[in-house]
C-alpha cells in the first residue's frame, strides 16, 4: 500500500528527529555534569576533573572536592531532576492536565512535613535519620496529601478547584512544618531550614545511592506503563474499552508519582516547577505526547534542568548558595505562565 | 461465524441508582440494532453496561456464548469496541496516533505497531475519509473530523461487536449517509454486530435491522425495526402529536407553539372537487405529471396554457423545481427554467421568477448550482441539496401563492416520475406538491419510447392510495399514426386503471425550445447547405442561442463532440458553459481544442459566446475558486483575459452593434437584443482599453460576445448566413422567419393539436370549472 510506505517514511523521519533530540539532551547533560564538577567556590580545570574521574588521583584538595562533594551532588541533582519531571508527567497523565505537578498539588509539601517530623523525632532521640527512613517518611507524607487531593477531585469538578485545593494543602503542610521547626532545638533548625527551602547541598554518596536505587526502579516501572499511558490520553472510558485495567493503572500512577516526588523531597526538599515545565517543554520539542518517548526524554530533560539550576544556585552568589527552588522558579514559572496563556484557547479546562 | 449478543434481565445504572431495568434481548451477528429513546432515558447507560464500561446492577450479558464477567480487559477489547460521546482532548496527539490507539489489544507490551497494525489503521481511516489528516494534530480538527477519527479508531480495533453512542454527532449530511452505508457494509457484508443509539430516527429507519425503544426505567419495545419504529410507537415514545410527527418524519411544516390552524399540513383525506387545500389558493389548478422525464410534459403544459389563455383565462405555468442546464433570464434579471418561460409565452404572459422558484443547474457529476426565486443560492452536492430542499418548501409555497393570486388557472408541471420511491420523502415537485396545492393530476406516458402500459399502470401501482386518488386521467403522448388504432390500448388502460384516458396525442415535431440540452436536438446529424457546428461542452448552457439558424431549411446546426465531426463545418460556435474551467479541460482533452484552432487559422469563422468567448481569450483565471480554481490557458485567438468572480452578472441588454470588422461587417449598426449572464470579468490584454464592445472581433473571422440571444434580433442571423454563403460561393435563401412569429406559429400548431385530441370540457370539469362556450 502506497500510504503505508509513505507513513513508514514519515515514521523513520520522526524517529530520526527523536534520536537527535535524545542525543542533544544527553550531550547537554554530560556538559552540564562536567561544568558542575568544575565550577564552584574553587574552580578546577577541566583536564584535572577528567583526571580525577578517570584515575582517582590528583591534587588532594581537588580530589576531595570533586569526589566527595561535587560528584555526588551533581549525580543527585541529575537523578532527582529526572525524578521530578517524571513525577510531573505521571500526575499530568492521571489528571489529564498539563499543569498538574507534585509541587502545585501540595504533594511535595506533604512529603516535606513528614520528613521534618521524622528528622525532629529522630534527632530528639539522638539517632541520625537514615536516607531510607527519610524516603519512607516522605513517601507516607506524599501519599497522605495525594489521598486528600484525590478526595477533593472526587468531590469537586474542574481542574482549577483541584489546583487551589492542592495549593491550600501545601500551605497547611508548610504551616505545620513551621510549627514543628519552631519547637525544634536551635541546632537542628539551621539544617532543617535550608533543607525545607530546597537544596542539593550536603548530598553525600549514601544519599545518592539510595536515590539512584529508588528512582531507577520507579523509572523502570514507569516505562512499563508507557502503553496504557498512551491509551489513557483518550480518556478513561476509551482506555478501559481498549483493555486497560484502569483501576490498577490509576493506582500505579499514584504510587509511582508519590514515590518519585517523595524521594526528591527526602533528599533535596521541595523543588518547584520542574515537574510541570520540563514535560511541557519536552513534549513540544518532540512534537508528541507519546509516553514511550516523553518518559525518557523528560527524565533526561529534568536532569539537565536541575543540573543547570543547581549550577546557578551554587555559583551566582558564591560562596553563598541560593535555594534550588528559587532558581527553578525563575526559569520554570514563566513556562507555566506561558502555558496558561496558550490554554486560553480552551482545549483544557483549568 | 456467528456472534450473538444476549442479555438476560439486565439492569444498568450508576452505583445504586437504577437507570434501565430488566433488559432481555438477543441480537444475532451481522445485525444492526438501533437504540432510540428520549433524552435521559438511559440509552448510553445501557450501551456502556453491555460493553462492560459500567458495572451491571443485575442480570447477565453474554457475548458470543461467553459471559461478560469472564472476559479479561484485553480479551474483551478484541471482542468489542466503542465510540462514545464524551469529548476527547489528547494533548499533542496526531490523528494517526489517535486512530492507532485502537490497536491496543493487538500490540505488544510497548504498543509498537507492526505492518499489519498500520494497514488496519490506514484502512479504517480511509473508510472514514480521514487518512488525509493522519499527520495533523487531533486538536486542530473540526468536531466532525474528530468524530470520524474516533470512529476509525473503533474500527481498527477489529471488533466483532461495535457499540456506538450517537455516532452521527457533529457529522454533516454527507458523512452521515456515508457512515450509514459503511455500517451496513460492516454488518451485512462482514458480519460485524453493531449496536448504536441514534436520535435521528429517520436514519435509524434506514439501517436498523432491529430496534430497541428505551423509555425511562424500562425497555419499551424490542423487535424488528419496521415494527418497532412505527408511527404509533414513536408518537407514544416521544409524546408527539400528529403534527409533530408529520413535521419530523414527513417534512410537514413546523407546528407553531401557539394554536394556529393556518400552518401548512398535508390533509389526511383529500377531496379534489372542493378546495380544501391548506395553501391559500385563489386560482384553479391542473397538474401534469409524467411517467418519466422527456414524455412531453413541458409541451403539454404549454399547450394547455395556450388553450386556457385562448379561452379567455389568465393562465400561468408553474414548476416548483426544475433541473436544466438552460435558463431564461426574466426582465427583472432573474433566472428560471426555459421551459417555464416558453410556457408563459404560450399563455401570452411575461415569464416571472415565481413560475419556477427552484432551478438546479448541474455543474458537475453530482453537484448543482441552486437557484431560488431566480437568484443563485450556491453550489451544492446532491446530498447537501437533499437536506436543504426541505427548507425550500415555504418559498415554493409563497411563490405559488403569489402566482395564484394574479391568475385564474395555474398549470403545474411535475418533474421526472412521481414514483421515484427513494426520493419521495420531502417531495416538493410531484405528489407532495399536488397534495399541498390540492391539484388534480394528469399522468402522461410516452408511447414512442415503448412500454406505455408499464409506464402508466406501473406508475399508478407504485403510488400510495391517496396519491393515486389525485390522478384524474391518463394521457398517451407521442403516438405515431392514427390514434384510432390505439382504441384497444385505451380500453385496456381504462379497465386496468379505472381512470379515463383523456387523450391520445399524436407525435408532433415542434420548433420550440424545451427543457434542457439533453433533448434530441443534439442528435441531429443531417447536413444543410450551410453547416454550423456547435461544440458540445459537457456543461453546455444556453444552447438555444443557435435555434434561430435552424429556422432556415438551408442550414444544419450540429452539436459536435469529436474533432472528426468538425469536418465540413462552415462556421463553429463555442457556446456558453456552466463551468468554463471544467469544459475548457474537456475541450482540450477531446482534441477539439486543437482542431478548432486549426480551422480558425485556416479562416473558418468562429464565434464564442459567454463561456465560449472566455475560452477564445488568452487565459481564464479563477483566483477565488469560483469554479475549479487555478488558471487555464485559452485558445489565444482573442486578446482578452478573464477573471472568474463569485458574483454573477446578469443583465438584459439592447442597442445597436458597434462597427464589426472582418467577414461579418454587415452586422455593424444592426439593432440587437439579448442578455448577459456570467461569473467572470473579461478585459483586453493587448493594451486596448475602454469597455469591451458587445462583439469583439480579431483576424476577420474570430468573434466573441457575452450576449446570449444575440442572433435572435431581426436581420442578424440572416446577415451571417449570407456572408457564409458568399464565402462558400453558393446562394442560399437567407430569409428567416422572425423568431417571435415562428414561435407563435408553433404555439398555434400545438394548441390545435391538443384541442383535437384532448376533451377540454372534461379537463375544465376536473379543475372544478364549467367549460367556456
mmCIF file of N, CA, C and O in Angstrom, chain B residues 615-683:
data_model
loop_
_atom_site.group_PDB
_atom_site.id
_atom_site.type_symbol
_atom_site.label_atom_id
_atom_site.label_comp_id
_atom_site.label_asym_id
_atom_site.label_seq_id
_atom_site.Cartn_x
_atom_site.Cartn_y
_atom_site.Cartn_z
ATOM 1 N N UNK B 615 -13.197 31.296 -23.441
ATOM 2 C CA UNK B 615 -12.218 30.316 -23.897
ATOM 3 C C UNK B 615 -11.418 30.807 -25.094
ATOM 4 O O UNK B 615 -10.298 30.367 -25.334
ATOM 5 N N UNK B 616 -12.016 31.716 -25.864
ATOM 6 C CA UNK B 616 -11.300 32.257 -27.023
ATOM 7 C C UNK B 616 -10.130 33.132 -26.592
ATOM 8 O O UNK B 616 -9.194 33.349 -27.348
ATOM 9 N N UNK B 617 -10.188 33.635 -25.362
ATOM 10 C CA UNK B 617 -9.164 34.545 -24.880
ATOM 11 C C UNK B 617 -7.874 33.829 -24.527
ATOM 12 O O UNK B 617 -7.700 32.635 -24.794
ATOM 13 N N UNK B 618 -6.960 34.600 -23.904
ATOM 14 C CA UNK B 618 -5.657 34.029 -23.613
ATOM 15 C C UNK B 618 -5.672 33.143 -22.370
ATOM 16 O O UNK B 618 -4.989 32.130 -22.304
ATOM 17 N N UNK B 619 -6.447 33.578 -21.388
ATOM 18 C CA UNK B 619 -6.488 32.732 -20.196
ATOM 19 C C UNK B 619 -7.776 32.991 -19.418
ATOM 20 O O UNK B 619 -8.412 34.027 -19.565
ATOM 21 N N UNK B 620 -8.129 32.012 -18.624
ATOM 22 C CA UNK B 620 -9.247 32.137 -17.701
ATOM 23 C C UNK B 620 -8.680 31.877 -16.310
ATOM 24 O O UNK B 620 -8.106 30.819 -16.055
ATOM 25 N N UNK B 621 -8.781 32.883 -15.454
ATOM 26 C CA UNK B 621 -8.211 32.751 -14.116
ATOM 27 C C UNK B 621 -9.333 32.625 -13.103
ATOM 28 O O UNK B 621 -10.367 33.259 -13.221
ATOM 29 N N UNK B 622 -9.074 31.819 -12.098
ATOM 30 C CA UNK B 622 -10.097 31.596 -11.069
ATOM 31 C C UNK B 622 -9.465 31.737 -9.690
ATOM 32 O O UNK B 622 -9.313 30.769 -8.952
ATOM 33 N N UNK B 623 -9.058 32.929 -9.339
ATOM 34 C CA UNK B 623 -8.320 33.093 -8.081
ATOM 35 C C UNK B 623 -9.178 32.818 -6.846
ATOM 36 O O UNK B 623 -8.656 32.397 -5.821
ATOM 37 N N UNK B 624 -10.486 33.014 -6.961
ATOM 38 C CA UNK B 624 -11.352 32.815 -5.798
ATOM 39 C C UNK B 624 -11.960 31.427 -5.775
ATOM 40 O O UNK B 624 -12.800 31.127 -4.958
ATOM 41 N N UNK B 625 -11.497 30.576 -6.719
ATOM 42 C CA UNK B 625 -12.040 29.223 -6.828
ATOM 43 C C UNK B 625 -13.555 29.240 -6.968
ATOM 44 O O UNK B 625 -14.261 28.475 -6.329
ATOM 45 N N UNK B 626 -14.057 30.156 -7.801
ATOM 46 C CA UNK B 626 -15.499 30.179 -8.065
ATOM 47 C C UNK B 626 -15.900 28.886 -8.751
ATOM 48 O O UNK B 626 -16.978 28.369 -8.535
ATOM 49 N N UNK B 627 -15.014 28.391 -9.624
ATOM 50 C CA UNK B 627 -15.256 27.075 -10.217
ATOM 51 C C UNK B 627 -14.213 26.117 -9.663
ATOM 52 O O UNK B 627 -14.243 25.809 -8.490
ATOM 53 N N UNK B 628 -13.261 25.722 -10.502
ATOM 54 C CA UNK B 628 -12.299 24.735 -10.020
ATOM 55 C C UNK B 628 -11.065 25.368 -9.397
ATOM 56 O O UNK B 628 -10.268 24.701 -8.750
ATOM 57 N N UNK B 629 -10.878 26.652 -9.576
ATOM 58 C CA UNK B 629 -9.678 27.296 -9.074
ATOM 59 C C UNK B 629 -8.544 27.179 -10.081
ATOM 60 O O UNK B 629 -8.573 26.369 -11.000
ATOM 61 N N UNK B 630 -7.549 28.048 -9.929
ATOM 62 C CA UNK B 630 -6.386 27.964 -10.798
ATOM 63 C C UNK B 630 -6.550 28.799 -12.054
ATOM 64 O O UNK B 630 -7.454 29.619 -12.176
ATOM 65 N N UNK B 631 -5.670 28.581 -12.999
ATOM 66 C CA UNK B 631 -5.681 29.345 -14.237
ATOM 67 C C UNK B 631 -5.602 28.366 -15.395
ATOM 68 O O UNK B 631 -4.899 27.368 -15.314
ATOM 69 N N UNK B 632 -6.359 28.647 -16.455
ATOM 70 C CA UNK B 632 -6.274 27.770 -17.618
ATOM 71 C C UNK B 632 -5.999 28.633 -18.840
ATOM 72 O O UNK B 632 -6.518 29.755 -18.957
ATOM 73 N N UNK B 633 -5.174 28.123 -19.746
ATOM 74 C CA UNK B 633 -4.895 28.845 -20.971
ATOM 75 C C UNK B 633 -6.050 28.659 -21.940
ATOM 76 O O UNK B 633 -6.605 27.578 -22.056
ATOM 77 N N UNK B 634 -6.405 29.723 -22.623
ATOM 78 C CA UNK B 634 -7.463 29.626 -23.611
ATOM 79 C C UNK B 634 -6.881 29.381 -24.996
ATOM 80 O O UNK B 634 -5.693 29.083 -25.146
ATOM 81 N N UNK B 635 -7.745 29.553 -26.012
ATOM 82 C CA UNK B 635 -7.294 29.334 -27.378
ATOM 83 C C UNK B 635 -6.323 30.426 -27.833
ATOM 84 O O UNK B 635 -5.570 30.239 -28.779
ATOM 85 N N UNK B 636 -6.389 31.570 -27.167
ATOM 86 C CA UNK B 636 -5.474 32.651 -27.512
ATOM 87 C C UNK B 636 -5.806 33.304 -28.847
ATOM 88 O O UNK B 636 -4.943 33.906 -29.472
ATOM 89 N N UNK B 637 -7.042 33.207 -29.296
ATOM 90 C CA UNK B 637 -7.406 33.791 -30.590
ATOM 91 C C UNK B 637 -7.913 35.220 -30.437
ATOM 92 O O UNK B 637 -7.955 35.963 -31.404
ATOM 93 N N UNK B 638 -8.345 35.573 -29.239
ATOM 94 C CA UNK B 638 -8.736 36.948 -28.959
ATOM 95 C C UNK B 638 -7.845 37.475 -27.828
ATOM 96 O O UNK B 638 -7.527 36.733 -26.907
ATOM 97 N N UNK B 639 -7.446 38.746 -27.917
ATOM 98 C CA UNK B 639 -6.537 39.282 -26.906
ATOM 99 C C UNK B 639 -7.280 39.701 -25.649
ATOM 100 O O UNK B 639 -7.270 40.863 -25.264
ATOM 101 N N UNK B 640 -7.923 38.755 -24.992
ATOM 102 C CA UNK B 640 -8.633 39.086 -23.763
ATOM 103 C C UNK B 640 -8.246 38.067 -22.689
ATOM 104 O O UNK B 640 -7.836 36.954 -23.006
ATOM 105 N N UNK B 641 -8.343 38.506 -21.433
ATOM 106 C CA UNK B 641 -8.190 37.579 -20.314
ATOM 107 C C UNK B 641 -9.412 37.715 -19.419
ATOM 108 O O UNK B 641 -9.987 38.782 -19.298
ATOM 109 N N UNK B 642 -9.793 36.598 -18.798
ATOM 110 C CA UNK B 642 -10.995 36.579 -17.974
ATOM 111 C C UNK B 642 -10.631 36.181 -16.549
ATOM 112 O O UNK B 642 -9.828 35.278 -16.347
ATOM 113 N N UNK B 643 -11.199 36.911 -15.603
ATOM 114 C CA UNK B 643 -11.038 36.544 -14.203
ATOM 115 C C UNK B 643 -12.411 36.159 -13.675
ATOM 116 O O UNK B 643 -13.347 36.943 -13.744
ATOM 117 N N UNK B 644 -12.533 34.937 -13.197
ATOM 118 C CA UNK B 644 -13.829 34.498 -12.676
ATOM 119 C C UNK B 644 -14.058 35.113 -11.308
ATOM 120 O O UNK B 644 -13.138 35.244 -10.510
ATOM 121 N N UNK B 645 -15.297 35.491 -11.055
ATOM 122 C CA UNK B 645 -15.636 36.089 -9.768
ATOM 123 C C UNK B 645 -16.796 35.354 -9.164
ATOM 124 O O UNK B 645 -17.460 34.561 -9.812
ATOM 125 N N UNK B 646 -17.007 35.622 -7.878
ATOM 126 C CA UNK B 646 -18.100 34.914 -7.199
ATOM 127 C C UNK B 646 -19.459 35.469 -7.627
ATOM 128 O O UNK B 646 -20.433 34.758 -7.678
ATOM 129 N N UNK B 647 -19.490 36.745 -7.891
ATOM 130 C CA UNK B 647 -20.756 37.381 -8.234
ATOM 131 C C UNK B 647 -21.144 37.042 -9.657
ATOM 132 O O UNK B 647 -20.322 37.001 -10.563
ATOM 133 N N UNK B 648 -22.412 36.856 -9.849
ATOM 134 C CA UNK B 648 -22.881 36.553 -11.179
ATOM 135 C C UNK B 648 -23.454 37.841 -11.770
ATOM 136 O O UNK B 648 -24.274 38.494 -11.140
ATOM 137 N N UNK B 649 -22.988 38.198 -12.949
ATOM 138 C CA UNK B 649 -23.547 39.378 -13.602
ATOM 139 C C UNK B 649 -24.684 38.927 -14.483
ATOM 140 O O UNK B 649 -24.532 38.013 -15.282
ATOM 141 N N UNK B 650 -25.853 39.503 -14.334
ATOM 142 C CA UNK B 650 -26.924 39.164 -15.254
ATOM 143 C C UNK B 650 -27.719 40.410 -15.619
ATOM 144 O O UNK B 650 -28.252 41.082 -14.770
ATOM 145 N N UNK B 651 -27.738 40.717 -16.898
ATOM 146 C CA UNK B 651 -28.462 41.909 -17.348
ATOM 147 C C UNK B 651 -29.061 41.649 -18.716
ATOM 148 O O UNK B 651 -28.525 40.882 -19.503
ATOM 149 N N UNK B 652 -30.167 42.313 -18.938
ATOM 150 C CA UNK B 652 -30.748 42.319 -20.276
ATOM 151 C C UNK B 652 -30.159 43.511 -21.002
ATOM 152 O O UNK B 652 -29.997 44.567 -20.415
ATOM 153 N N UNK B 653 -29.807 43.340 -22.243
ATOM 154 C CA UNK B 653 -29.210 44.457 -22.961
ATOM 155 C C UNK B 653 -29.846 44.590 -24.330
ATOM 156 O O UNK B 653 -30.202 43.617 -24.959
ATOM 157 N N UNK B 654 -29.980 45.837 -24.757
ATOM 158 C CA UNK B 654 -30.333 46.031 -26.155
ATOM 159 C C UNK B 654 -29.680 47.296 -26.652
ATOM 160 O O UNK B 654 -29.248 48.131 -25.870
ATOM 161 N N UNK B 655 -29.546 47.389 -27.947
ATOM 162 C CA UNK B 655 -28.877 48.556 -28.504
ATOM 163 C C UNK B 655 -28.496 48.304 -29.949
ATOM 164 O O UNK B 655 -29.118 47.480 -30.627
ATOM 165 N N UNK B 656 -27.473 49.024 -30.354
ATOM 166 C CA UNK B 656 -27.029 48.904 -31.734
ATOM 167 C C UNK B 656 -25.602 48.396 -31.726
ATOM 168 O O UNK B 656 -24.775 48.862 -30.948
ATOM 169 N N UNK B 657 -25.323 47.404 -32.561
ATOM 170 C CA UNK B 657 -23.981 46.824 -32.577
ATOM 171 C C UNK B 657 -22.963 47.857 -33.032
ATOM 172 O O UNK B 657 -23.245 48.647 -33.937
ATOM 173 N N UNK B 658 -21.787 47.867 -32.441
ATOM 174 C CA UNK B 658 -20.717 48.768 -32.900
ATOM 175 C C UNK B 658 -20.204 48.269 -34.243
ATOM 176 O O UNK B 658 -20.575 47.181 -34.686
ATOM 177 N N UNK B 659 -19.349 49.023 -34.886
ATOM 178 C CA UNK B 659 -18.788 48.546 -36.153
ATOM 179 C C UNK B 659 -18.099 47.212 -35.938
ATOM 180 O O UNK B 659 -17.288 47.067 -35.010
ATOM 181 N N UNK B 660 -18.484 46.216 -36.721
ATOM 182 C CA UNK B 660 -17.886 44.892 -36.628
ATOM 183 C C UNK B 660 -16.996 44.715 -37.842
ATOM 184 O O UNK B 660 -17.413 45.015 -38.959
ATOM 185 N N UNK B 661 -15.782 44.275 -37.621
ATOM 186 C CA UNK B 661 -14.865 44.096 -38.741
ATOM 187 C C UNK B 661 -14.980 42.702 -39.315
ATOM 188 O O UNK B 661 -15.840 41.916 -38.939
ATOM 189 N N UNK B 662 -14.114 42.413 -40.269
ATOM 190 C CA UNK B 662 -13.998 41.060 -40.803
ATOM 191 C C UNK B 662 -15.162 40.684 -41.685
ATOM 192 O O UNK B 662 -15.864 41.526 -42.253
ATOM 193 N N UNK B 663 -15.398 39.392 -41.777
ATOM 194 C CA UNK B 663 -16.334 38.875 -42.770
ATOM 195 C C UNK B 663 -17.792 39.176 -42.431
ATOM 196 O O UNK B 663 -18.652 39.056 -43.287
ATOM 197 N N UNK B 664 -18.073 39.574 -41.157
ATOM 198 C CA UNK B 664 -19.456 39.890 -40.832
ATOM 199 C C UNK B 664 -19.660 41.396 -40.658
ATOM 200 O O UNK B 664 -20.404 41.843 -39.780
ATOM 201 N N UNK B 665 -18.969 42.168 -41.477
ATOM 202 C CA UNK B 665 -19.085 43.620 -41.386
ATOM 203 C C UNK B 665 -20.533 44.076 -41.526
ATOM 204 O O UNK B 665 -20.914 45.125 -41.015
ATOM 205 N N UNK B 666 -21.331 43.251 -42.188
ATOM 206 C CA UNK B 666 -22.731 43.620 -42.384
ATOM 207 C C UNK B 666 -23.493 43.731 -41.059
ATOM 208 O O UNK B 666 -24.582 44.293 -41.017
ATOM 209 N N UNK B 667 -22.928 43.192 -40.010
ATOM 210 C CA UNK B 667 -23.616 43.255 -38.719
ATOM 211 C C UNK B 667 -23.533 44.647 -38.101
ATOM 212 O O UNK B 667 -24.315 44.972 -37.204
ATOM 213 N N UNK B 668 -22.567 45.453 -38.551
ATOM 214 C CA UNK B 668 -22.383 46.778 -37.955
ATOM 215 C C UNK B 668 -23.695 47.546 -37.959
ATOM 216 O O UNK B 668 -24.445 47.518 -38.947
ATOM 217 N N UNK B 669 -23.912 48.232 -36.832
ATOM 218 C CA UNK B 669 -25.074 49.115 -36.685
ATOM 219 C C UNK B 669 -26.408 48.382 -36.682
ATOM 220 O O UNK B 669 -27.454 49.004 -36.742
ATOM 221 N N UNK B 670 -26.388 47.075 -36.616
ATOM 222 C CA UNK B 670 -27.672 46.378 -36.537
ATOM 223 C C UNK B 670 -28.183 46.434 -35.100
ATOM 224 O O UNK B 670 -27.403 46.389 -34.136
ATOM 225 N N UNK B 671 -29.494 46.515 -34.955
ATOM 226 C CA UNK B 671 -30.073 46.533 -33.603
ATOM 227 C C UNK B 671 -29.996 45.123 -33.031
ATOM 228 O O UNK B 671 -30.167 44.134 -33.748
ATOM 229 N N UNK B 672 -29.707 45.020 -31.754
ATOM 230 C CA UNK B 672 -29.656 43.701 -31.120
ATOM 231 C C UNK B 672 -30.416 43.747 -29.806
ATOM 232 O O UNK B 672 -30.704 44.807 -29.264
ATOM 233 N N UNK B 673 -30.672 42.548 -29.289
ATOM 234 C CA UNK B 673 -31.362 42.425 -28.015
ATOM 235 C C UNK B 673 -30.896 41.089 -27.435
ATOM 236 O O UNK B 673 -30.775 40.107 -28.183
ATOM 237 N N UNK B 674 -30.593 41.076 -26.163
ATOM 238 C CA UNK B 674 -30.138 39.805 -25.584
ATOM 239 C C UNK B 674 -29.870 39.978 -24.111
ATOM 240 O O UNK B 674 -30.272 40.977 -23.511
ATOM 241 N N UNK B 675 -29.215 39.017 -23.546
ATOM 242 C CA UNK B 675 -28.913 39.146 -22.119
ATOM 243 C C UNK B 675 -27.548 38.545 -21.810
ATOM 244 O O UNK B 675 -27.063 37.666 -22.506
ATOM 245 N N UNK B 676 -26.970 39.083 -20.752
ATOM 246 C CA UNK B 676 -25.679 38.568 -20.287
ATOM 247 C C UNK B 676 -25.904 37.849 -18.981
ATOM 248 O O UNK B 676 -26.659 38.284 -18.131
ATOM 249 N N UNK B 677 -25.211 36.736 -18.802
ATOM 250 C CA UNK B 677 -25.290 36.034 -17.531
ATOM 251 C C UNK B 677 -23.993 35.251 -17.383
ATOM 252 O O UNK B 677 -23.758 34.279 -18.066
ATOM 253 N N UNK B 678 -23.119 35.751 -16.550
ATOM 254 C CA UNK B 678 -21.804 35.102 -16.419
ATOM 255 C C UNK B 678 -21.158 35.498 -15.108
ATOM 256 O O UNK B 678 -21.555 36.439 -14.443
ATOM 257 N N UNK B 679 -20.126 34.759 -14.762
ATOM 258 C CA UNK B 679 -19.486 34.965 -13.483
ATOM 259 C C UNK B 679 -18.085 35.512 -13.622
ATOM 260 O O UNK B 679 -17.315 35.493 -12.682
ATOM 261 N N UNK B 680 -17.707 35.959 -14.789
ATOM 262 C CA UNK B 680 -16.334 36.424 -14.937
ATOM 263 C C UNK B 680 -16.273 37.837 -15.452
ATOM 264 O O UNK B 680 -17.253 38.380 -15.952
ATOM 265 N N UNK B 681 -15.096 38.446 -15.292
ATOM 266 C CA UNK B 681 -14.864 39.745 -15.888
ATOM 267 C C UNK B 681 -13.781 39.599 -16.919
ATOM 268 O O UNK B 681 -12.751 38.984 -16.683
ATOM 269 N N UNK B 682 -14.022 40.154 -18.098
ATOM 270 C CA UNK B 682 -13.077 39.985 -19.182
ATOM 271 C C UNK B 682 -12.553 41.346 -19.579
ATOM 272 O O UNK B 682 -13.304 42.306 -19.647
ATOM 273 N N UNK B 683 -11.234 41.430 -19.782
ATOM 274 C CA UNK B 683 -10.656 42.695 -20.240
ATOM 275 C C UNK B 683 -9.630 42.407 -21.327
ATOM 276 O O UNK B 683 -9.131 41.281 -21.462
#
